[in-house]
Amino acid sequence: MQLLAGQESYMRALLEETAARSARYSAAVRGMRLAPQPQDIARLKGLGGPLPQNPSDPKETLALLDDIGSPATLASTGGRYFGFVTGGALPAAVAANWLAAIWDQNAAFSVMSPVAAKIEEIVLAWTVELLALPQSSGAGFVTGTTMANFSALAAARTALLQRSGWDVEDAGLFGAPPLRVVVGEEAHVSLLKALALLGLGRSRVISVPTDGQGRIKSEALPELDERTLICIQAGNVNTGAFDPAQDICSRAHEAGAWVHVDGAFGLWAAVSPRYAPLLQGVSLADSWAIDCHKWLNVPYDSGIAVVRAPEHLQKALATAAAYLQTSDVREPSHYTPESSRRARGIEMWAAIRSLGREGLRTLIERNCRWARVFADRLQQAGFEVLNEIVLNQVLVCFGSSEETRRVIAAVQEEGTCWCGGTQWHGRTAMRISVSSWATTEEDVESSLAAILRIAKGRKS
Ligand SMILES: Cc1ncc(COP(=O)(O)O)c(C=O)c1O
Protein backbone atom coordinates (compact mmCIF):
# COMPACT_ATOMS: atom_id res chain seq x y z
CA MET A 1 0.00 0.00 0.00
CA GLN A 2 1.13 3.49 -0.66
CA LEU A 3 1.95 5.51 2.48
CA LEU A 4 -0.58 8.30 2.52
CA ALA A 5 0.39 10.07 5.73
CA GLY A 6 1.19 13.71 5.12
CA GLN A 7 -1.74 14.18 2.78
CA GLU A 8 -4.04 16.63 4.41
CA SER A 9 -7.28 14.68 4.08
CA TYR A 10 -5.66 11.45 5.18
CA MET A 11 -4.15 13.09 8.24
CA ARG A 12 -7.49 14.65 9.16
CA ALA A 13 -9.20 11.25 8.93
CA LEU A 14 -6.46 9.64 11.00
CA LEU A 15 -6.73 12.30 13.69
CA GLU A 16 -10.51 11.99 13.73
CA GLU A 17 -10.20 8.25 14.10
CA THR A 18 -7.70 8.77 16.92
CA ALA A 19 -10.06 11.22 18.62
CA ALA A 20 -12.97 8.80 18.30
CA ARG A 21 -10.97 5.90 19.75
CA SER A 22 -9.59 8.07 22.55
CA ALA A 23 -13.06 9.39 23.39
CA ARG A 24 -14.37 5.82 23.49
CA TYR A 25 -11.64 4.83 25.94
CA SER A 26 -12.21 7.94 28.01
CA ALA A 27 -15.95 7.26 28.24
CA ALA A 28 -15.39 3.60 29.13
CA VAL A 29 -12.58 4.01 31.64
CA ARG A 30 -14.87 4.78 34.59
CA GLY A 31 -16.61 1.46 34.14
CA MET A 32 -13.53 -0.61 33.35
CA ARG A 33 -12.11 -3.11 35.81
CA LEU A 34 -8.96 -1.54 37.21
CA ALA A 35 -6.35 -4.12 36.28
CA PRO A 36 -6.44 -5.96 32.98
CA GLN A 37 -7.37 -9.65 32.92
CA PRO A 38 -4.60 -12.20 32.26
CA GLN A 39 -6.08 -12.90 28.83
CA ASP A 40 -5.81 -9.19 27.94
CA ILE A 41 -2.17 -9.20 28.95
CA ALA A 42 -1.57 -12.42 26.98
CA ARG A 43 -2.99 -10.74 23.84
CA LEU A 44 -0.19 -8.13 24.00
CA LYS A 45 2.00 -10.53 22.08
CA GLY A 46 -0.18 -9.60 19.13
CA LEU A 47 1.66 -6.27 19.04
CA GLY A 48 4.87 -8.14 18.23
CA GLY A 49 5.54 -10.86 15.69
CA PRO A 50 8.04 -10.66 12.87
CA LEU A 51 9.68 -7.30 12.18
CA PRO A 52 7.45 -5.48 9.67
CA GLN A 53 9.27 -5.27 6.36
CA ASN A 54 7.06 -2.79 4.53
CA PRO A 55 4.98 0.28 5.25
CA SER A 56 1.33 -0.22 6.12
CA ASP A 57 -1.69 1.99 6.65
CA PRO A 58 -1.21 4.09 9.83
CA LYS A 59 -4.91 3.54 10.60
CA GLU A 60 -4.25 -0.18 10.87
CA THR A 61 -1.42 0.50 13.30
CA LEU A 62 -3.69 2.69 15.37
CA ALA A 63 -6.47 0.09 15.35
CA LEU A 64 -4.07 -2.64 16.47
CA LEU A 65 -2.75 -0.47 19.29
CA ASP A 66 -6.24 0.38 20.48
CA ASP A 67 -7.75 -3.09 20.07
CA ILE A 68 -4.89 -4.88 21.83
CA GLY A 69 -3.33 -2.11 23.91
CA SER A 70 -6.37 -0.42 25.48
CA PRO A 71 -7.72 -3.54 27.24
CA ALA A 72 -4.25 -4.14 28.72
CA THR A 73 -4.03 -0.72 30.40
CA LEU A 74 -4.48 -0.07 34.10
CA ALA A 75 -7.59 2.11 34.26
CA SER A 76 -5.69 4.67 36.29
CA THR A 77 -7.49 7.71 34.90
CA GLY A 78 -10.92 6.48 35.94
CA GLY A 79 -11.04 7.70 39.55
CA ARG A 80 -10.65 4.43 41.47
CA TYR A 81 -6.90 3.88 41.13
CA PHE A 82 -5.20 4.40 44.47
CA GLY A 83 -1.86 2.75 43.71
CA PHE A 84 1.58 4.35 44.23
CA VAL A 85 0.99 8.13 44.04
CA THR A 86 -0.77 8.47 40.72
CA GLY A 87 -2.55 11.53 39.46
CA GLY A 88 -5.09 11.33 36.67
CA ALA A 89 -4.88 13.42 33.52
CA LEU A 90 -6.86 16.66 33.56
CA PRO A 91 -8.95 17.34 30.45
CA ALA A 92 -7.10 20.54 29.52
CA ALA A 93 -3.75 18.80 30.03
CA VAL A 94 -4.73 15.86 27.80
CA ALA A 95 -6.00 18.23 25.10
CA ALA A 96 -2.81 20.29 25.27
CA ASN A 97 -0.77 17.10 25.10
CA TRP A 98 -2.50 16.12 21.83
CA LEU A 99 -1.91 19.51 20.27
CA ALA A 100 1.68 19.50 21.46
CA ALA A 101 2.20 16.10 19.79
CA ILE A 102 1.10 17.63 16.51
CA TRP A 103 3.46 20.56 17.08
CA ASP A 104 6.31 18.10 17.89
CA GLN A 105 8.48 20.80 19.38
CA ASN A 106 12.02 20.27 20.60
CA ALA A 107 12.19 22.14 23.89
CA ALA A 108 15.99 22.21 24.09
CA PHE A 109 16.56 25.78 22.90
CA SER A 110 14.39 28.83 22.42
CA VAL A 111 15.33 29.00 18.74
CA MET A 112 13.95 25.49 18.26
CA SER A 113 10.66 26.31 19.93
CA PRO A 114 9.83 29.82 21.09
CA VAL A 115 6.48 28.58 22.38
CA ALA A 116 8.01 25.80 24.50
CA ALA A 117 10.63 28.16 25.92
CA LYS A 118 8.12 30.88 26.76
CA ILE A 119 5.67 28.43 28.31
CA GLU A 120 8.40 27.12 30.63
CA GLU A 121 9.05 30.66 31.84
CA ILE A 122 5.35 31.19 32.49
CA VAL A 123 4.93 27.84 34.25
CA LEU A 124 7.97 28.49 36.40
CA ALA A 125 6.57 31.86 37.51
CA TRP A 126 3.14 30.38 38.21
CA THR A 127 4.56 27.35 40.04
CA VAL A 128 6.78 29.32 42.40
CA GLU A 129 3.87 31.62 43.15
CA LEU A 130 1.48 28.72 43.78
CA LEU A 131 3.96 26.89 45.99
CA ALA A 132 5.28 30.00 47.76
CA LEU A 133 8.86 29.38 46.60
CA PRO A 134 11.37 32.20 45.98
CA GLN A 135 10.43 34.15 42.86
CA SER A 136 13.98 34.38 41.58
CA SER A 137 14.35 30.57 41.47
CA GLY A 138 15.41 28.76 38.32
CA ALA A 139 13.99 25.43 37.16
CA GLY A 140 14.45 22.50 34.86
CA PHE A 141 11.49 20.65 33.35
CA VAL A 142 12.21 16.95 33.66
CA THR A 143 10.51 13.55 33.60
CA GLY A 144 9.54 13.32 37.27
CA THR A 145 10.87 13.58 40.77
CA THR A 146 13.71 11.11 40.24
CA MET A 147 15.25 13.42 37.65
CA ALA A 148 14.16 16.52 39.55
CA ASN A 149 16.05 15.20 42.57
CA PHE A 150 19.01 14.41 40.32
CA SER A 151 19.06 17.88 38.75
CA ALA A 152 18.63 19.80 41.99
CA LEU A 153 21.21 17.66 43.78
CA ALA A 154 23.62 18.24 40.90
CA ALA A 155 23.20 21.97 41.53
CA ALA A 156 23.82 21.42 45.24
CA ARG A 157 26.97 19.40 44.53
CA THR A 158 28.25 22.13 42.22
CA ALA A 159 27.59 24.89 44.75
CA LEU A 160 29.00 23.09 47.77
CA LEU A 161 32.20 22.05 46.01
CA GLN A 162 32.63 25.50 44.49
CA ARG A 163 32.90 26.84 48.04
CA SER A 164 36.08 24.78 48.39
CA GLY A 165 37.35 26.05 45.05
CA TRP A 166 36.52 22.75 43.34
CA ASP A 167 34.95 22.73 39.86
CA VAL A 168 33.14 19.40 39.77
CA GLU A 169 31.99 19.79 36.15
CA ASP A 170 35.61 20.05 35.00
CA ALA A 171 37.48 17.95 37.52
CA GLY A 172 34.88 15.33 38.42
CA LEU A 173 34.83 13.86 41.89
CA PHE A 174 38.31 12.30 41.78
CA GLY A 175 40.21 13.91 44.66
CA ALA A 176 37.37 16.34 45.42
CA PRO A 177 36.89 17.60 48.97
CA PRO A 178 34.38 15.23 50.58
CA LEU A 179 30.80 16.35 50.99
CA ARG A 180 28.66 15.24 53.87
CA VAL A 181 25.22 14.07 52.73
CA VAL A 182 22.44 13.78 55.29
CA VAL A 183 19.10 12.08 54.62
CA GLY A 184 16.18 10.90 56.70
CA GLU A 185 15.84 7.17 57.36
CA GLU A 186 12.63 7.29 55.31
CA ALA A 187 14.12 9.06 52.27
CA HIS A 188 12.49 7.90 49.03
CA VAL A 189 14.54 5.38 47.06
CA SER A 190 14.62 7.74 44.07
CA LEU A 191 16.52 10.28 46.13
CA LEU A 192 19.12 7.65 46.98
CA LYS A 193 19.28 6.70 43.32
CA ALA A 194 19.91 10.33 42.37
CA LEU A 195 22.71 10.53 44.96
CA ALA A 196 24.21 7.34 43.53
CA LEU A 197 24.08 8.73 39.97
CA LEU A 198 25.88 11.85 41.15
CA GLY A 199 28.72 9.85 42.68
CA LEU A 200 27.63 10.79 46.19
CA GLY A 201 26.79 7.21 47.11
CA ARG A 202 23.68 5.53 48.42
CA SER A 203 25.14 4.13 51.60
CA ARG A 204 27.79 6.74 52.28
CA VAL A 205 25.02 9.06 53.49
CA ILE A 206 24.39 9.88 57.13
CA SER A 207 20.92 8.55 57.84
CA VAL A 208 18.97 10.41 60.51
CA PRO A 209 16.38 8.54 62.61
CA THR A 210 12.72 9.31 62.00
CA ASP A 211 9.62 9.15 64.17
CA GLY A 212 6.61 6.86 63.90
CA GLN A 213 5.28 8.82 60.91
CA GLY A 214 8.62 8.90 59.06
CA ARG A 215 9.55 12.48 59.99
CA ILE A 216 13.20 13.31 60.60
CA LYS A 217 13.93 13.82 64.29
CA SER A 218 15.71 17.14 63.97
CA GLU A 219 17.31 16.74 67.40
CA ALA A 220 19.17 13.75 65.92
CA LEU A 221 20.76 15.75 63.08
CA PRO A 222 24.55 15.39 62.93
CA GLU A 223 26.87 18.37 62.91
CA LEU A 224 26.27 20.45 59.79
CA ASP A 225 28.73 22.65 57.94
CA GLU A 226 29.18 24.48 54.65
CA ARG A 227 30.01 21.23 52.87
CA THR A 228 26.83 19.48 54.03
CA LEU A 229 23.89 18.62 51.82
CA ILE A 230 20.78 17.74 53.78
CA CYS A 231 17.84 16.15 51.99
CA ILE A 232 14.42 16.40 53.56
CA GLN A 233 10.99 15.32 52.48
CA ALA A 234 7.64 17.05 52.03
CA GLY A 235 5.21 14.14 51.86
CA ASN A 236 6.36 10.65 52.81
CA VAL A 237 5.30 8.16 50.14
CA ASN A 238 3.67 5.92 52.76
CA THR A 239 2.29 8.24 55.43
CA GLY A 240 2.21 11.63 53.68
CA ALA A 241 4.16 13.10 56.64
CA PHE A 242 6.43 16.14 56.36
CA ASP A 243 9.91 16.58 57.80
CA PRO A 244 10.22 19.59 60.16
CA ALA A 245 11.54 21.99 57.54
CA GLN A 246 11.54 25.14 59.65
CA ASP A 247 13.83 23.72 62.27
CA ILE A 248 16.08 21.91 59.82
CA CYS A 249 16.42 24.88 57.46
CA SER A 250 17.31 27.33 60.19
CA ARG A 251 19.94 25.00 61.66
CA ALA A 252 21.32 24.14 58.23
CA HIS A 253 21.57 27.73 57.14
CA GLU A 254 23.32 28.80 60.33
CA ALA A 255 25.95 26.22 59.42
CA GLY A 256 26.00 27.14 55.71
CA ALA A 257 24.60 23.77 54.60
CA TRP A 258 22.37 23.24 51.54
CA VAL A 259 18.82 21.95 52.11
CA HIS A 260 17.08 20.01 49.35
CA VAL A 261 13.40 19.09 49.57
CA ASP A 262 11.96 16.00 47.89
CA GLY A 263 8.42 17.32 47.57
CA ALA A 264 7.16 14.96 44.88
CA PHE A 265 3.50 15.30 45.78
CA GLY A 266 3.54 17.01 49.18
CA LEU A 267 4.68 20.40 47.90
CA TRP A 268 1.37 20.86 46.09
CA ALA A 269 -0.32 21.02 49.49
CA ALA A 270 1.03 24.58 49.66
CA VAL A 271 -1.90 25.75 47.51
CA SER A 272 -4.34 24.93 50.31
CA PRO A 273 -4.48 27.30 53.28
CA ARG A 274 -5.67 24.30 55.25
CA TYR A 275 -2.64 22.12 54.49
CA ALA A 276 0.03 24.80 53.89
CA PRO A 277 1.03 24.85 57.59
CA LEU A 278 2.46 21.34 57.08
CA LEU A 279 5.02 23.00 54.81
CA GLN A 280 6.20 25.59 57.25
CA GLY A 281 9.82 26.44 56.52
CA VAL A 282 9.94 24.50 53.24
CA SER A 283 10.36 27.70 51.24
CA LEU A 284 13.56 28.44 53.16
CA ALA A 285 15.31 25.52 51.45
CA ASP A 286 17.77 25.82 48.57
CA SER A 287 16.18 23.39 46.11
CA TRP A 288 12.99 21.43 45.57
CA ALA A 289 11.95 18.42 43.46
CA ILE A 290 8.31 18.33 42.41
CA ASP A 291 6.21 15.93 40.38
CA CYS A 292 3.56 17.21 38.03
CA HIS A 293 2.21 13.80 36.96
CA LYS A 294 1.21 13.24 40.57
CA TRP A 295 -0.94 15.93 42.18
CA LEU A 296 -0.98 18.42 39.31
CA ASN A 297 -2.64 15.63 37.29
CA VAL A 298 -0.83 16.11 34.00
CA PRO A 299 -0.18 13.08 31.76
CA TYR A 300 3.11 11.21 32.24
CA ASP A 301 5.89 12.17 32.39
CA SER A 302 6.45 15.46 34.13
CA GLY A 303 8.43 16.94 36.98
CA ILE A 304 10.26 20.12 37.84
CA ALA A 305 13.53 20.84 39.65
CA VAL A 306 13.49 24.25 41.29
CA VAL A 307 16.68 25.85 42.61
CA ARG A 308 16.82 29.07 44.61
CA ALA A 309 20.05 30.24 42.94
CA PRO A 310 19.58 29.35 39.25
CA GLU A 311 23.28 29.83 38.44
CA HIS A 312 24.13 26.58 40.25
CA LEU A 313 21.58 24.58 38.26
CA GLN A 314 22.86 26.19 35.09
CA LYS A 315 26.51 25.55 35.91
CA ALA A 316 25.72 21.90 36.61
CA LEU A 317 23.63 21.25 33.51
CA ALA A 318 24.28 23.77 30.72
CA THR A 319 26.09 22.81 27.52
CA ALA A 320 27.74 24.89 24.85
CA ALA A 321 28.79 24.10 21.30
CA ALA A 322 29.42 26.21 18.25
CA TYR A 323 26.36 24.94 16.40
CA LEU A 324 24.01 25.44 19.33
CA GLN A 325 22.60 28.87 18.74
CA THR A 326 21.57 30.45 22.02
CA SER A 327 20.27 33.87 22.93
CA ASP A 328 19.83 36.15 25.91
CA VAL A 329 16.56 34.50 26.91
CA ARG A 330 16.31 31.53 29.27
CA GLU A 331 17.44 28.43 27.38
CA PRO A 332 15.43 25.41 28.62
CA SER A 333 18.18 22.82 28.19
CA HIS A 334 20.60 24.83 30.32
CA TYR A 335 18.63 23.61 33.30
CA THR A 336 18.02 19.94 32.46
CA PRO A 337 20.15 16.80 32.10
CA GLU A 338 18.70 16.26 28.60
CA SER A 339 19.23 18.33 25.48
CA SER A 340 16.50 17.39 23.02
CA ARG A 341 13.26 16.66 24.78
CA ARG A 342 9.54 17.08 24.48
CA ALA A 343 7.93 20.33 25.57
CA ARG A 344 6.43 18.99 28.77
CA GLY A 345 5.80 22.47 30.16
CA ILE A 346 2.79 22.64 27.84
CA GLU A 347 0.60 20.27 29.89
CA MET A 348 1.62 21.99 33.13
CA TRP A 349 0.63 25.31 31.62
CA ALA A 350 -2.73 23.89 30.53
CA ALA A 351 -3.38 22.30 33.93
CA ILE A 352 -2.61 25.46 35.90
CA ARG A 353 -4.33 27.71 33.34
CA SER A 354 -7.52 25.66 33.41
CA LEU A 355 -7.70 24.99 37.15
CA GLY A 356 -6.40 28.22 38.54
CA ARG A 357 -5.27 28.38 42.14
CA GLU A 358 -8.81 27.76 43.33
CA GLY A 359 -9.34 24.66 41.20
CA LEU A 360 -6.06 23.17 42.35
CA ARG A 361 -6.86 23.95 45.99
CA THR A 362 -10.22 22.19 45.60
CA LEU A 363 -8.60 19.16 43.96
CA ILE A 364 -6.02 18.80 46.75
CA GLU A 365 -8.52 19.30 49.56
CA ARG A 366 -11.06 16.92 47.98
CA ASN A 367 -8.41 14.17 47.72
CA CYS A 368 -7.40 14.72 51.35
CA ARG A 369 -11.06 14.54 52.38
CA TRP A 370 -11.45 11.20 50.58
CA ALA A 371 -8.33 9.87 52.31
CA ARG A 372 -9.90 10.76 55.65
CA VAL A 373 -13.17 9.03 54.64
CA PHE A 374 -11.25 5.86 53.69
CA ALA A 375 -9.38 5.90 57.00
CA ASP A 376 -12.44 6.60 59.16
CA ARG A 377 -14.61 3.96 57.55
CA LEU A 378 -11.91 1.29 57.61
CA GLN A 379 -11.25 2.07 61.25
CA GLN A 380 -14.96 1.98 62.09
CA ALA A 381 -15.08 -1.46 60.49
CA GLY A 382 -12.41 -2.60 62.95
CA PHE A 383 -9.29 -2.38 60.81
CA GLU A 384 -6.11 -0.69 61.96
CA VAL A 385 -4.96 2.50 60.25
CA LEU A 386 -1.23 2.86 60.81
CA ASN A 387 -0.67 6.52 59.96
CA GLU A 388 -1.99 9.90 61.02
CA ILE A 389 -4.04 11.09 58.06
CA VAL A 390 -2.29 14.39 57.44
CA LEU A 391 -2.69 14.41 53.68
CA ASN A 392 -3.86 11.98 50.98
CA GLN A 393 -2.15 8.75 52.10
CA VAL A 394 -3.72 5.93 54.11
CA LEU A 395 -1.98 2.81 55.45
CA VAL A 396 -4.31 0.08 56.64
CA CYS A 397 -3.74 -3.39 58.10
CA PHE A 398 -6.30 -6.16 57.88
CA GLY A 399 -4.80 -8.33 60.64
CA SER A 400 -1.75 -10.51 60.05
CA SER A 401 0.67 -9.79 57.20
CA GLU A 402 -0.71 -12.82 55.43
CA GLU A 403 -4.30 -11.59 55.72
CA THR A 404 -3.34 -8.07 54.58
CA ARG A 405 -1.55 -9.53 51.57
CA ARG A 406 -4.63 -11.65 50.82
CA VAL A 407 -6.89 -8.58 50.91
CA ILE A 408 -4.56 -6.54 48.67
CA ALA A 409 -4.34 -9.35 46.10
CA ALA A 410 -8.09 -9.94 46.19
CA VAL A 411 -8.88 -6.22 45.80
CA GLN A 412 -6.59 -6.03 42.78
CA GLU A 413 -8.15 -9.19 41.34
CA GLU A 414 -11.74 -8.07 41.96
CA GLY A 415 -11.17 -4.89 39.93
CA THR A 416 -13.46 -2.27 41.47
CA CYS A 417 -10.41 -0.31 42.61
CA TRP A 418 -6.66 -0.78 42.80
CA CYS A 419 -4.52 -0.42 45.93
CA GLY A 420 -0.93 -1.54 46.42
CA GLY A 421 0.93 -2.84 49.43
CA THR A 422 3.88 -1.72 51.50
CA GLN A 423 5.83 -2.41 54.66
CA TRP A 424 5.61 0.22 57.35
CA HIS A 425 7.83 -0.15 60.40
CA GLY A 426 7.70 -3.94 60.21
CA ARG A 427 3.98 -4.18 59.39
CA THR A 428 2.44 -5.17 56.08
CA ALA A 429 -0.10 -2.60 54.99
CA MET A 430 -2.35 -1.65 52.12
CA ARG A 431 -1.58 1.81 50.71
CA ILE A 432 -4.44 4.02 49.58
CA SER A 433 -3.20 7.14 47.83
CA VAL A 434 -5.92 9.53 46.67
CA SER A 435 -4.32 11.74 44.04
CA SER A 436 -6.65 11.98 41.05
CA TRP A 437 -8.90 14.86 40.05
CA ALA A 438 -11.33 12.22 38.74
CA THR A 439 -12.10 10.54 42.07
CA THR A 440 -15.69 11.18 43.14
CA GLU A 441 -17.57 10.39 46.32
CA GLU A 442 -19.22 7.54 44.44
CA ASP A 443 -15.78 6.13 43.57
CA VAL A 444 -14.78 6.27 47.22
CA GLU A 445 -18.03 4.57 48.31
CA SER A 446 -17.85 1.77 45.75
CA SER A 447 -14.15 1.21 46.49
CA LEU A 448 -14.77 1.09 50.23
CA ALA A 449 -17.63 -1.33 49.72
CA ALA A 450 -15.39 -3.63 47.67
CA ILE A 451 -12.47 -3.44 50.12
CA LEU A 452 -14.71 -4.09 53.14
CA ARG A 453 -16.54 -6.95 51.43
CA ILE A 454 -13.21 -8.61 50.61
CA ALA A 455 -11.65 -7.89 54.00
CA LYS A 456 -14.66 -9.37 55.78
CA GLY A 457 -14.35 -12.43 53.61
CA ARG A 458 -17.70 -12.10 51.85
CA LYS A 459 -18.07 -13.17 48.25
CA SER A 460 -20.23 -10.30 47.00
C1 LIG B 1 8.50 11.34 47.95
C2 LIG B 1 8.76 10.81 46.57
N1 LIG B 1 9.93 11.11 45.96
C3 LIG B 1 10.22 10.67 44.73
C4 LIG B 1 9.33 9.89 44.02
C5 LIG B 1 9.70 9.40 42.64
O1 LIG B 1 8.96 10.09 41.67
P1 LIG B 1 9.01 9.71 40.11
O2 LIG B 1 8.49 8.31 40.01
O3 LIG B 1 8.13 10.72 39.48
O4 LIG B 1 10.42 9.83 39.65
C6 LIG B 1 8.11 9.56 44.60
C7 LIG B 1 7.15 8.72 43.89
O5 LIG B 1 6.14 8.30 44.43
C8 LIG B 1 7.80 10.06 45.90
O6 LIG B 1 6.64 9.81 46.49
PDB file of N, CA and C and ligand atoms in Angstrom, residues 85 144-146 149 188 190 233 235 237 262 264-265 291 293-294, ligand 1:
ATOM      1  N   VAL A  85       1.594   6.797  43.879  1.00  0.00           N
ATOM      2  CA  VAL A  85       0.990   8.134  44.040  1.00  0.00           C
ATOM      3  C   VAL A  85       0.727   8.578  42.605  1.00  0.00           C
ATOM      4  N   GLY A 144      10.236  13.632  36.022  1.00  0.00           N
ATOM      5  CA  GLY A 144       9.535  13.321  37.266  1.00  0.00           C
ATOM      6  C   GLY A 144      10.453  13.650  38.427  1.00  0.00           C
ATOM      7  N   THR A 145      10.087  13.180  39.601  1.00  0.00           N
ATOM      8  CA  THR A 145      10.873  13.577  40.772  1.00  0.00           C
ATOM      9  C   THR A 145      12.250  12.916  40.804  1.00  0.00           C
ATOM     10  N   THR A 146      12.377  11.728  40.237  1.00  0.00           N
ATOM     11  CA  THR A 146      13.709  11.112  40.235  1.00  0.00           C
ATOM     12  C   THR A 146      14.705  12.053  39.548  1.00  0.00           C
ATOM     13  N   ASN A 149      15.077  15.371  41.487  1.00  0.00           N
ATOM     14  CA  ASN A 149      16.048  15.199  42.575  1.00  0.00           C
ATOM     15  C   ASN A 149      17.468  15.235  42.003  1.00  0.00           C
ATOM     16  N   HIS A 188      13.010   8.698  50.146  1.00  0.00           N
ATOM     17  CA  HIS A 188      12.494   7.900  49.034  1.00  0.00           C
ATOM     18  C   HIS A 188      13.661   7.289  48.260  1.00  0.00           C
ATOM     19  N   SER A 190      14.177   6.985  45.257  1.00  0.00           N
ATOM     20  CA  SER A 190      14.616   7.736  44.074  1.00  0.00           C
ATOM     21  C   SER A 190      15.621   8.823  44.455  1.00  0.00           C
ATOM     22  N   GLN A 233      12.129  15.800  53.245  1.00  0.00           N
ATOM     23  CA  GLN A 233      10.987  15.319  52.476  1.00  0.00           C
ATOM     24  C   GLN A 233       9.727  16.102  52.827  1.00  0.00           C
ATOM     25  N   GLY A 235       6.147  15.171  52.303  1.00  0.00           N
ATOM     26  CA  GLY A 235       5.209  14.142  51.856  1.00  0.00           C
ATOM     27  C   GLY A 235       5.885  12.789  51.744  1.00  0.00           C
ATOM     28  N   VAL A 237       6.077   8.947  51.106  1.00  0.00           N
ATOM     29  CA  VAL A 237       5.298   8.158  50.135  1.00  0.00           C
ATOM     30  C   VAL A 237       4.309   7.209  50.813  1.00  0.00           C
ATOM     31  N   ASP A 262      12.676  16.894  48.796  1.00  0.00           N
ATOM     32  CA  ASP A 262      11.955  16.003  47.888  1.00  0.00           C
ATOM     33  C   ASP A 262      10.471  16.205  48.188  1.00  0.00           C
ATOM     34  N   ALA A 264       7.820  15.563  46.051  1.00  0.00           N
ATOM     35  CA  ALA A 264       7.164  14.962  44.877  1.00  0.00           C
ATOM     36  C   ALA A 264       5.683  15.323  44.788  1.00  0.00           C
ATOM     37  N   PHE A 265       4.925  14.929  45.808  1.00  0.00           N
ATOM     38  CA  PHE A 265       3.501  15.304  45.780  1.00  0.00           C
ATOM     39  C   PHE A 265       3.177  16.316  46.878  1.00  0.00           C
ATOM     40  N   ASP A 291       6.826  16.686  41.476  1.00  0.00           N
ATOM     41  CA  ASP A 291       6.214  15.927  40.380  1.00  0.00           C
ATOM     42  C   ASP A 291       5.000  16.675  39.862  1.00  0.00           C
ATOM     43  N   HIS A 293       3.130  14.902  37.311  1.00  0.00           N
ATOM     44  CA  HIS A 293       2.214  13.795  36.963  1.00  0.00           C
ATOM     45  C   HIS A 293       1.541  13.212  38.209  1.00  0.00           C
ATOM     46  N   LYS A 294       1.931  13.675  39.372  1.00  0.00           N
ATOM     47  CA  LYS A 294       1.208  13.239  40.573  1.00  0.00           C
ATOM     48  C   LYS A 294       0.066  14.232  40.818  1.00  0.00           C
TER      49      LYS A 294
HETATM   50  C1  LIG B   1       8.497  11.336  47.954  1.00  0.00           C
HETATM   51  C2  LIG B   1       8.762  10.812  46.569  1.00  0.00           C
HETATM   52  N1  LIG B   1       9.932  11.108  45.958  1.00  0.00           N
HETATM   53  C3  LIG B   1      10.217  10.665  44.735  1.00  0.00           C
HETATM   54  C4  LIG B   1       9.330   9.892  44.015  1.00  0.00           C
HETATM   55  C5  LIG B   1       9.702   9.404  42.643  1.00  0.00           C
HETATM   56  O1  LIG B   1       8.964  10.091  41.666  1.00  0.00           O
HETATM   57  P1  LIG B   1       9.010   9.711  40.112  1.00  0.00           P
HETATM   58  O2  LIG B   1       8.490   8.314  40.008  1.00  0.00           O
HETATM   59  O3  LIG B   1       8.130  10.724  39.478  1.00  0.00           O
HETATM   60  O4  LIG B   1      10.415   9.828  39.648  1.00  0.00           O
HETATM   61  C6  LIG B   1       8.106   9.562  44.600  1.00  0.00           C
HETATM   62  C7  LIG B   1       7.148   8.715  43.892  1.00  0.00           C
HETATM   63  O5  LIG B   1       6.143   8.298  44.430  1.00  0.00           O
HETATM   64  C8  LIG B   1       7.803  10.058  45.903  1.00  0.00           C
HETATM   65  O6  LIG B   1       6.637   9.807  46.493  1.00  0.00           O
END
